[in-house]
Coordinates of C-alpha atoms in Angstrom, one line a residue:
M1 CA 112.1 -125.6 -35.3
K2 CA 115.4 -125.2 -33.0
S3 CA 118.1 -123.0 -34.0
T4 CA 121.2 -121.1 -32.3
A5 CA 123.7 -118.6 -33.7
K6 CA 127.2 -117.7 -33.0
T7 CA 129.4 -115.1 -34.9
I8 CA 132.7 -116.6 -36.2
E9 CA 135.7 -114.8 -37.9
H10 CA 135.6 -113.0 -41.5
C11 CA 132.3 -111.5 -41.0
Q12 CA 130.2 -114.8 -41.1
A13 CA 127.6 -116.3 -38.3
E14 CA 127.6 -120.2 -37.7
L15 CA 123.6 -121.3 -37.7
H16 CA 122.9 -124.6 -36.5
I17 CA 119.2 -125.3 -37.6
E18 CA 117.2 -128.4 -36.1
A19 CA 113.7 -129.2 -38.0
E20 CA 111.0 -130.4 -35.6
Q21 CA 109.3 -133.8 -36.2
P22 CA 105.9 -132.0 -37.6
E23 CA 108.1 -129.7 -39.8
Y24 CA 110.2 -132.9 -41.5
D25 CA 106.8 -134.8 -41.7
A26 CA 104.9 -132.2 -43.8
A27 CA 108.1 -131.9 -45.9
Q28 CA 108.0 -135.3 -46.3
V29 CA 104.4 -135.2 -47.3
E30 CA 105.0 -132.7 -50.1
A31 CA 108.0 -134.5 -51.6
F32 CA 106.0 -137.7 -51.7
K33 CA 103.3 -135.8 -53.9
Y34 CA 105.8 -134.2 -56.1
L35 CA 107.4 -137.5 -56.9
A36 CA 104.0 -139.2 -57.0
G37 CA 103.2 -136.9 -59.9
R38 CA 106.5 -137.9 -62.0
V39 CA 106.8 -141.4 -62.0
Q40 CA 104.8 -144.2 -64.0
I41 CA 103.6 -147.0 -61.2
P42 CA 102.0 -149.9 -63.1
G43 CA 98.4 -150.2 -62.5
F44 CA 98.1 -146.5 -61.3
R45 CA 97.6 -143.0 -62.6
K46 CA 100.2 -140.6 -61.9
G47 CA 99.9 -139.3 -58.6
K48 CA 97.5 -141.6 -57.5
A49 CA 99.8 -144.5 -56.4
P50 CA 100.3 -145.2 -52.5
R51 CA 103.0 -143.5 -50.9
Q52 CA 104.8 -147.3 -50.1
L53 CA 104.7 -148.1 -53.7
V54 CA 106.5 -144.6 -54.5
E55 CA 109.1 -145.1 -52.4
K56 CA 109.9 -148.4 -53.4
H57 CA 110.3 -147.2 -57.2
V58 CA 112.1 -144.2 -56.7
G59 CA 113.8 -144.8 -53.5
R60 CA 113.8 -143.7 -49.9
E61 CA 116.7 -141.4 -50.3
A62 CA 115.0 -139.6 -53.0
V63 CA 112.1 -138.7 -51.0
V64 CA 114.4 -137.7 -48.1
D65 CA 116.4 -135.4 -50.4
E66 CA 113.4 -133.8 -51.9
A67 CA 111.6 -133.3 -48.5
L68 CA 115.2 -131.5 -47.3
E69 CA 115.4 -129.2 -50.3
R70 CA 111.8 -128.0 -49.6
L71 CA 112.3 -128.0 -45.8
F72 CA 115.6 -125.9 -45.6
P73 CA 114.8 -122.3 -47.0
D74 CA 111.6 -121.7 -45.1
L75 CA 113.8 -122.6 -42.1
Y76 CA 116.4 -120.8 -42.8
E77 CA 114.6 -117.6 -43.4
Q78 CA 112.8 -118.3 -40.2
A79 CA 116.2 -118.7 -38.6
L80 CA 117.6 -115.6 -39.7
T81 CA 114.7 -113.6 -38.5
E82 CA 115.2 -114.8 -35.2
H83 CA 118.6 -114.0 -34.7
D84 CA 118.4 -110.7 -36.7
L85 CA 121.0 -112.1 -39.5
H86 CA 121.4 -110.3 -42.9
P87 CA 123.3 -112.2 -45.2
I88 CA 124.7 -110.9 -48.2
T89 CA 124.5 -114.1 -50.3
T90 CA 123.8 -118.0 -49.8
P91 CA 125.2 -119.7 -47.2
H92 CA 127.4 -122.7 -47.3
V93 CA 124.8 -125.6 -46.4
H94 CA 126.2 -128.9 -44.2
M95 CA 124.1 -131.8 -43.1
E96 CA 125.1 -132.5 -39.5
Q97 CA 122.1 -134.8 -39.7
R98 CA 119.9 -136.1 -42.2
E99 CA 117.1 -137.8 -40.2
P100 CA 115.9 -135.5 -38.3
P101 CA 117.1 -133.0 -40.1
V102 CA 120.2 -130.8 -38.5
F103 CA 121.6 -128.5 -40.8
L104 CA 124.7 -126.3 -40.4
A105 CA 124.8 -123.0 -42.5
I106 CA 127.7 -120.5 -42.7
V107 CA 126.1 -117.3 -43.2
P108 CA 128.1 -114.7 -44.9
L109 CA 127.3 -111.4 -43.5
E110 CA 127.9 -107.7 -44.4
P111 CA 132.0 -106.9 -44.7
E112 CA 133.5 -104.8 -42.0
V113 CA 135.3 -101.5 -43.2
T114 CA 136.6 -99.0 -41.2
L115 CA 139.1 -96.0 -43.2
G116 CA 140.7 -94.4 -40.0
D117 CA 142.1 -90.9 -40.6
Y118 CA 142.2 -91.2 -44.4
R119 CA 142.5 -87.6 -44.7
S120 CA 145.9 -87.5 -43.7
V121 CA 147.2 -89.9 -46.4
R122 CA 149.5 -88.1 -48.5
V123 CA 150.9 -89.6 -51.9
T124 CA 153.4 -87.7 -54.2
P125 CA 152.3 -88.0 -57.8
E126 CA 154.8 -89.2 -60.2
E127 CA 156.5 -86.9 -62.5
V128 CA 155.3 -87.4 -66.2
S129 CA 157.7 -86.4 -68.9
V130 CA 157.5 -87.2 -72.5
T131 CA 160.8 -86.9 -74.1
D132 CA 161.9 -86.8 -78.2
E133 CA 163.0 -89.7 -78.0
H134 CA 159.8 -91.5 -76.0
V135 CA 158.3 -89.7 -79.6
L136 CA 160.8 -91.2 -81.9
S137 CA 160.2 -94.9 -80.5
A138 CA 156.6 -94.6 -80.9
L139 CA 156.7 -93.4 -84.5
D140 CA 159.2 -96.6 -85.1
R141 CA 156.5 -98.8 -83.9
L142 CA 154.2 -96.8 -86.6
R143 CA 156.5 -97.5 -88.9
E144 CA 157.0 -101.2 -88.0
S145 CA 153.4 -101.9 -88.5
Q146 CA 153.2 -100.5 -92.1
A147 CA 156.2 -103.1 -93.0
V148 CA 155.7 -105.2 -95.8
L149 CA 158.0 -108.4 -96.2
V150 CA 160.0 -108.5 -99.3
P151 CA 162.1 -111.1 -101.0
A152 CA 166.1 -111.4 -100.3
E153 CA 168.7 -113.2 -101.9
R154 CA 170.8 -114.3 -98.7
P155 CA 170.5 -116.6 -95.9
L156 CA 168.4 -116.4 -93.1
H157 CA 169.3 -113.8 -90.3
F158 CA 167.5 -113.5 -87.0
G159 CA 164.8 -111.0 -87.5
D160 CA 164.1 -112.0 -90.9
F161 CA 160.7 -114.2 -92.1
S162 CA 160.8 -117.4 -93.8
S163 CA 158.4 -119.7 -95.7
L164 CA 159.2 -123.1 -94.5
D165 CA 158.0 -126.6 -94.9
V166 CA 158.5 -128.1 -91.6
Q167 CA 157.7 -131.7 -90.6
A168 CA 158.5 -133.0 -87.2
T169 CA 158.1 -136.6 -84.9
I170 CA 158.1 -137.2 -81.7
D171 CA 158.7 -141.2 -80.9
G172 CA 157.7 -141.7 -84.4
Q173 CA 154.2 -139.9 -84.1
P174 CA 153.8 -136.5 -86.1
F175 CA 154.1 -133.3 -84.1
L176 CA 154.3 -130.7 -86.5
D177 CA 153.4 -131.0 -90.4
H178 CA 153.2 -127.6 -92.0
K179 CA 153.6 -126.5 -95.8
A180 CA 155.2 -122.8 -96.7
V181 CA 154.7 -121.8 -93.1
T182 CA 155.5 -118.4 -92.6
Y183 CA 157.8 -118.4 -89.4
E184 CA 159.7 -115.3 -87.9
V185 CA 163.2 -116.2 -86.7
V186 CA 163.7 -114.9 -83.3
A187 CA 166.6 -115.3 -81.1
N188 CA 166.1 -117.6 -78.1
S189 CA 162.4 -118.3 -79.3
H190 CA 160.2 -121.4 -77.8
M191 CA 158.3 -121.5 -80.9
P192 CA 157.5 -124.6 -81.9
L193 CA 160.4 -125.4 -79.6
P194 CA 163.9 -123.9 -78.1
G195 CA 166.2 -124.2 -80.5
F196 CA 164.5 -123.9 -83.5
A197 CA 165.3 -120.7 -85.0
E198 CA 168.6 -121.2 -84.1
A199 CA 168.7 -124.5 -86.1
I200 CA 167.4 -123.0 -89.6
V201 CA 169.6 -119.3 -89.3
G202 CA 172.0 -119.6 -92.2
L203 CA 169.9 -121.3 -94.5
S204 CA 169.0 -120.0 -98.0
A205 CA 165.7 -120.6 -100.3
G206 CA 166.1 -124.1 -101.1
E207 CA 168.0 -125.4 -98.6
S208 CA 167.0 -128.1 -96.0
K209 CA 168.2 -129.7 -93.0
E210 CA 167.7 -132.1 -90.4
F211 CA 168.1 -131.8 -87.1
S212 CA 166.9 -132.7 -83.4
L213 CA 165.6 -131.0 -80.4
T214 CA 164.7 -131.6 -77.0
V215 CA 160.8 -130.9 -75.5
P216 CA 161.4 -128.6 -72.5
D217 CA 160.6 -130.1 -68.9
D218 CA 157.8 -127.4 -68.6
F219 CA 156.2 -128.2 -71.9
R220 CA 152.4 -127.6 -72.0
V221 CA 151.9 -131.5 -72.9
T222 CA 153.7 -133.1 -70.1
E223 CA 153.5 -136.4 -71.9
L224 CA 156.3 -135.2 -74.6
A225 CA 158.3 -133.2 -72.1
G226 CA 162.2 -134.6 -72.0
K227 CA 161.2 -136.3 -75.5
E228 CA 163.6 -136.0 -78.7
C229 CA 161.9 -134.1 -81.4
A230 CA 163.1 -135.2 -85.0
C231 CA 162.8 -132.1 -87.5
S232 CA 163.0 -131.8 -91.1
V233 CA 162.8 -128.3 -92.6
T234 CA 163.2 -127.1 -96.2
V235 CA 163.5 -123.1 -96.4
Q236 CA 161.2 -121.6 -99.5
Q237 CA 161.8 -118.0 -99.5
V238 CA 163.6 -115.6 -96.8
R239 CA 162.0 -112.5 -96.6
V240 CA 163.0 -109.2 -94.9
K241 CA 160.9 -106.3 -93.3
E242 CA 160.8 -102.9 -95.2
L243 CA 159.8 -100.0 -93.2
P244 CA 158.4 -96.7 -94.6
E245 CA 160.5 -93.4 -94.4
L246 CA 159.1 -91.3 -91.6
S247 CA 157.5 -88.6 -94.2
D248 CA 154.6 -86.5 -94.8
S249 CA 153.4 -89.4 -97.0
M250 CA 153.4 -91.9 -94.3
A251 CA 151.6 -89.5 -91.8
K252 CA 148.9 -89.4 -94.7
T253 CA 148.4 -93.4 -93.9
F254 CA 147.4 -92.8 -90.5
G255 CA 145.0 -89.6 -91.5
F256 CA 147.3 -86.8 -91.0
D257 CA 148.5 -84.1 -93.4
T258 CA 152.0 -83.9 -92.4
L259 CA 154.6 -85.7 -90.5
E260 CA 154.9 -82.9 -88.1
A261 CA 151.0 -83.2 -87.4
L262 CA 151.2 -87.0 -86.7
R263 CA 154.4 -86.5 -84.4
E264 CA 152.2 -83.9 -82.5
R265 CA 149.5 -86.3 -82.0
V266 CA 151.7 -88.7 -80.7
G267 CA 153.5 -86.7 -78.4
A268 CA 149.9 -85.9 -77.0
D269 CA 148.7 -89.6 -76.8
L270 CA 152.1 -90.4 -74.7
E271 CA 151.6 -87.7 -72.7
S272 CA 147.7 -88.8 -72.2
N273 CA 148.9 -92.1 -71.5
A274 CA 151.6 -91.4 -69.2
R275 CA 149.7 -89.3 -67.0
N276 CA 146.9 -92.2 -66.7
Q277 CA 149.6 -94.5 -65.9
A278 CA 150.8 -92.0 -63.0
R279 CA 147.3 -91.4 -61.8
T280 CA 147.0 -95.4 -61.4
A281 CA 150.0 -95.6 -59.3
L282 CA 148.6 -92.7 -57.4
I283 CA 145.3 -94.2 -56.8
H284 CA 147.0 -97.9 -56.1
K285 CA 149.4 -96.2 -53.2
A286 CA 146.5 -94.3 -51.8
L287 CA 144.5 -97.3 -51.3
E288 CA 147.3 -99.2 -50.2
D289 CA 147.9 -96.8 -47.5
I290 CA 144.5 -96.4 -46.6
A291 CA 144.1 -100.1 -45.6
A292 CA 147.2 -100.4 -44.1
Q293 CA 145.7 -97.8 -41.5
G294 CA 142.3 -98.9 -41.4
H295 CA 140.4 -102.4 -41.2
V296 CA 138.9 -104.4 -44.0
D297 CA 137.2 -107.5 -43.4
F298 CA 134.6 -109.5 -45.3
P299 CA 133.2 -113.2 -45.9
P300 CA 135.9 -115.5 -48.0
V301 CA 132.9 -116.4 -50.2
L302 CA 133.7 -113.1 -51.6
E303 CA 137.2 -113.9 -52.4
E304 CA 136.1 -117.2 -54.0
R305 CA 134.2 -115.4 -56.3
E306 CA 136.5 -112.5 -57.5
I307 CA 138.7 -115.4 -58.4
D308 CA 136.0 -117.0 -60.3
D309 CA 135.8 -113.6 -62.3
L310 CA 139.3 -113.2 -62.6
L311 CA 139.9 -117.2 -64.0
A312 CA 136.5 -116.9 -66.3
G313 CA 138.4 -113.5 -67.6
E314 CA 141.8 -114.9 -68.1
A315 CA 140.3 -117.9 -70.3
K316 CA 138.2 -115.2 -72.4
R317 CA 141.5 -113.1 -72.8
Y318 CA 143.4 -116.0 -74.1
G319 CA 140.4 -116.8 -76.3
Y320 CA 139.2 -119.9 -74.7
K321 CA 135.3 -120.9 -74.5
T322 CA 136.0 -122.6 -71.0
V323 CA 138.2 -122.4 -68.0
E324 CA 138.6 -126.1 -68.7
D325 CA 140.1 -125.4 -71.8
Y326 CA 142.6 -122.6 -70.6
L327 CA 143.5 -124.8 -67.6
Q328 CA 144.9 -127.5 -70.2
M329 CA 146.6 -125.2 -72.3
A330 CA 148.1 -123.5 -69.2
N331 CA 149.5 -126.7 -68.1
K332 CA 148.7 -126.0 -64.4
S333 CA 146.2 -127.8 -61.7
M334 CA 143.0 -125.3 -60.6
E335 CA 144.2 -125.1 -57.3
D336 CA 147.7 -123.5 -58.5
I337 CA 145.6 -121.2 -61.0
R338 CA 143.3 -120.0 -57.9
A339 CA 146.3 -119.8 -55.7
D340 CA 148.1 -117.5 -58.3
L341 CA 145.2 -115.4 -58.8
R342 CA 144.2 -115.2 -54.9
P343 CA 146.3 -112.3 -54.2
L344 CA 144.8 -110.4 -57.0
A345 CA 141.4 -111.0 -55.9
H346 CA 142.0 -110.0 -52.4
E347 CA 143.4 -106.7 -53.2
R348 CA 140.6 -105.7 -55.9
I349 CA 138.0 -107.0 -53.2
V350 CA 139.6 -104.4 -50.5
N351 CA 139.6 -101.9 -52.7
G352 CA 136.4 -102.1 -53.7
L353 CA 135.2 -102.0 -50.2
I354 CA 137.2 -98.8 -49.4
L355 CA 136.0 -97.0 -52.3
S356 CA 132.8 -97.5 -51.8
R357 CA 133.0 -96.9 -47.8
L358 CA 134.8 -93.6 -49.3
A359 CA 132.1 -92.3 -51.3
R360 CA 130.0 -92.7 -48.7
S361 CA 132.1 -90.9 -45.9
E362 CA 132.7 -88.1 -48.6
G363 CA 129.1 -87.7 -49.5
I364 CA 129.4 -88.8 -53.1
E365 CA 125.9 -89.2 -55.1
V366 CA 125.0 -89.7 -58.6
S367 CA 121.5 -88.5 -59.6
D368 CA 119.0 -89.5 -62.4
S369 CA 120.0 -86.5 -64.5
D370 CA 123.6 -87.4 -64.1
V371 CA 123.1 -90.7 -65.5
D372 CA 120.9 -88.8 -68.2
A373 CA 123.6 -86.8 -69.2
R374 CA 126.1 -89.7 -69.8
V375 CA 123.6 -91.8 -71.5
E376 CA 123.5 -88.8 -74.1
E377 CA 127.5 -88.3 -74.0
L378 CA 127.3 -92.5 -75.2
L379 CA 124.7 -91.7 -77.6
T380 CA 126.8 -89.3 -79.5
E381 CA 129.2 -92.5 -80.4
A382 CA 126.2 -94.6 -81.4
Q383 CA 125.1 -95.2 -85.1
D384 CA 121.8 -96.6 -84.6
K385 CA 121.0 -94.1 -81.5
D386 CA 117.1 -95.5 -80.8
K387 CA 118.7 -98.9 -80.5
V388 CA 121.3 -98.1 -78.0
R389 CA 119.0 -95.3 -76.3
E390 CA 116.5 -98.5 -75.4
L391 CA 119.1 -100.6 -74.4
L392 CA 120.9 -97.8 -72.0
G393 CA 117.6 -97.0 -70.9
T394 CA 117.1 -100.5 -68.8
P395 CA 117.3 -100.3 -65.1
Q396 CA 120.3 -102.5 -65.3
M397 CA 122.1 -100.3 -67.6
R398 CA 121.3 -97.3 -65.7
E399 CA 122.7 -98.7 -62.7
S400 CA 125.7 -99.8 -64.2
I401 CA 126.3 -96.2 -65.5
A402 CA 125.5 -94.8 -61.8
D403 CA 127.9 -97.4 -60.4
R404 CA 130.8 -96.2 -62.9
L405 CA 130.0 -92.7 -62.6
R406 CA 130.1 -93.0 -58.6
T407 CA 133.7 -94.9 -58.9
N408 CA 135.2 -91.9 -61.1
R409 CA 134.0 -89.4 -59.1
T410 CA 135.6 -91.1 -55.8
L411 CA 138.5 -92.0 -57.4
D412 CA 138.8 -88.0 -58.3
R413 CA 138.3 -87.6 -54.8
L414 CA 140.4 -89.8 -53.6
A415 CA 143.3 -88.3 -55.8
A416 CA 142.7 -84.9 -54.6
I417 CA 142.6 -85.5 -50.7
V418 CA 146.2 -87.7 -50.9
T419 CA 147.8 -85.0 -53.0
G420 CA 146.6 -82.2 -50.8
E421 CA 143.9 -80.9 -53.2
A422 CA 140.3 -81.8 -51.5
V423 CA 137.9 -79.4 -51.1
P424 CA 137.7 -78.3 -47.3
D425 CA 134.0 -78.8 -46.8
A426 CA 134.0 -82.6 -46.1
E427 CA 136.7 -82.1 -43.2
A428 CA 133.4 -82.8 -41.1
A429 CA 132.6 -85.8 -42.7
A430 CA 136.0 -87.0 -42.3
T431 CA 136.1 -86.2 -38.5
A432 CA 133.2 -88.3 -37.9
E433 CA 134.6 -91.2 -40.1
A434 CA 137.9 -90.9 -37.5
S435 CA 135.7 -91.1 -34.4
S436 CA 133.1 -93.5 -35.3
A437 CA 132.7 -97.4 -34.5
P438 CA 133.7 -100.0 -37.6
E439 CA 130.9 -99.8 -40.0
V440 CA 129.7 -102.1 -42.8
E441 CA 129.7 -101.7 -46.2
E442 CA 129.1 -104.3 -49.6
K443 CA 131.7 -104.7 -51.9
N444 CA 131.3 -102.0 -54.7
E445 CA 131.1 -104.3 -57.8

């Protein structure tokens, strides 16, 4: 095996690997044995047919493909050792030549992370203020959640709900066909098409109307964009929201004895949420400032994998089983969706690498006893404690818990640093970080 290696941009190495003829011959022999045992040649038992007949049966390309599959892993490991390369994941491999084999492997190496003088970064926390108006708005949302729909003997207004019979066609083909469907009449709604709500406002129970709407150009089904939709609607019933009064009686439906107790709980929850949002904004600004003064570089494959995760998460969040189904709904190409997600993916990787390096610089560690304590906390919320304890006791779950604890502690330390509240015993670590050469750290996933 002959190989050469050179470092290229974004923490990668370009590795050329050329197989020697004896190595390639040996791989072909192994490939032939494997394939011969899986094909039936008339007149021969499996694995006993001559090589010439096997190659004729499966094709020369099949033998070469199998040989290359067997050859590359060993040659790749030898080349990594020879050039002292330490990949963080699988390489991207290109065949420069099939016979004799010459491989080009782009090897992703560990990211480079330097924080610089991160302890000089200062961020002013946002002020947290919860007013009586905020509490009242939250209570109104609770009233909305308890609203009931009651019949109204009047024409439809915006904000009403209606029971409708709807039929619609496009080019004579059915588009909508619903009986007694409940529809909320919202101004400027695009459901089912723009202008639908406006067309039925003013109708009373028992009245019908026929009208046409234009399918918007950005409609999710591109074949229908710009076409005319003929609609026929009959209003079966007009209904309006009836909200409960703010009272002790309403409070009891949420598990509180009095309205005042509910009000206090709502205020406390709003304040807690506001503090969490302010802390999130503080952390985001701190990481942004540290990234701007430091240096973070990583292999592109990490960004592509992060986009894969984000895309899968988007599809799941919208209730789609596959990414392909989600793309069809979004009416966007895979390239466009990935381009939209790329900035977020990049930011997440950079932030994860910074936090991982910060934890190291600040000496933040998580012990087995820390994980045990967190497991016990989680068990207090479990019904089947034995089953949950068994699940949380697996190495994978314990590692996941440790990662989460480490991340939370690192975020706490970062918040303390940028607000000037950090403990002084880490100054030596900060000095060492500021004066050190660039170091590497894997992405904190």
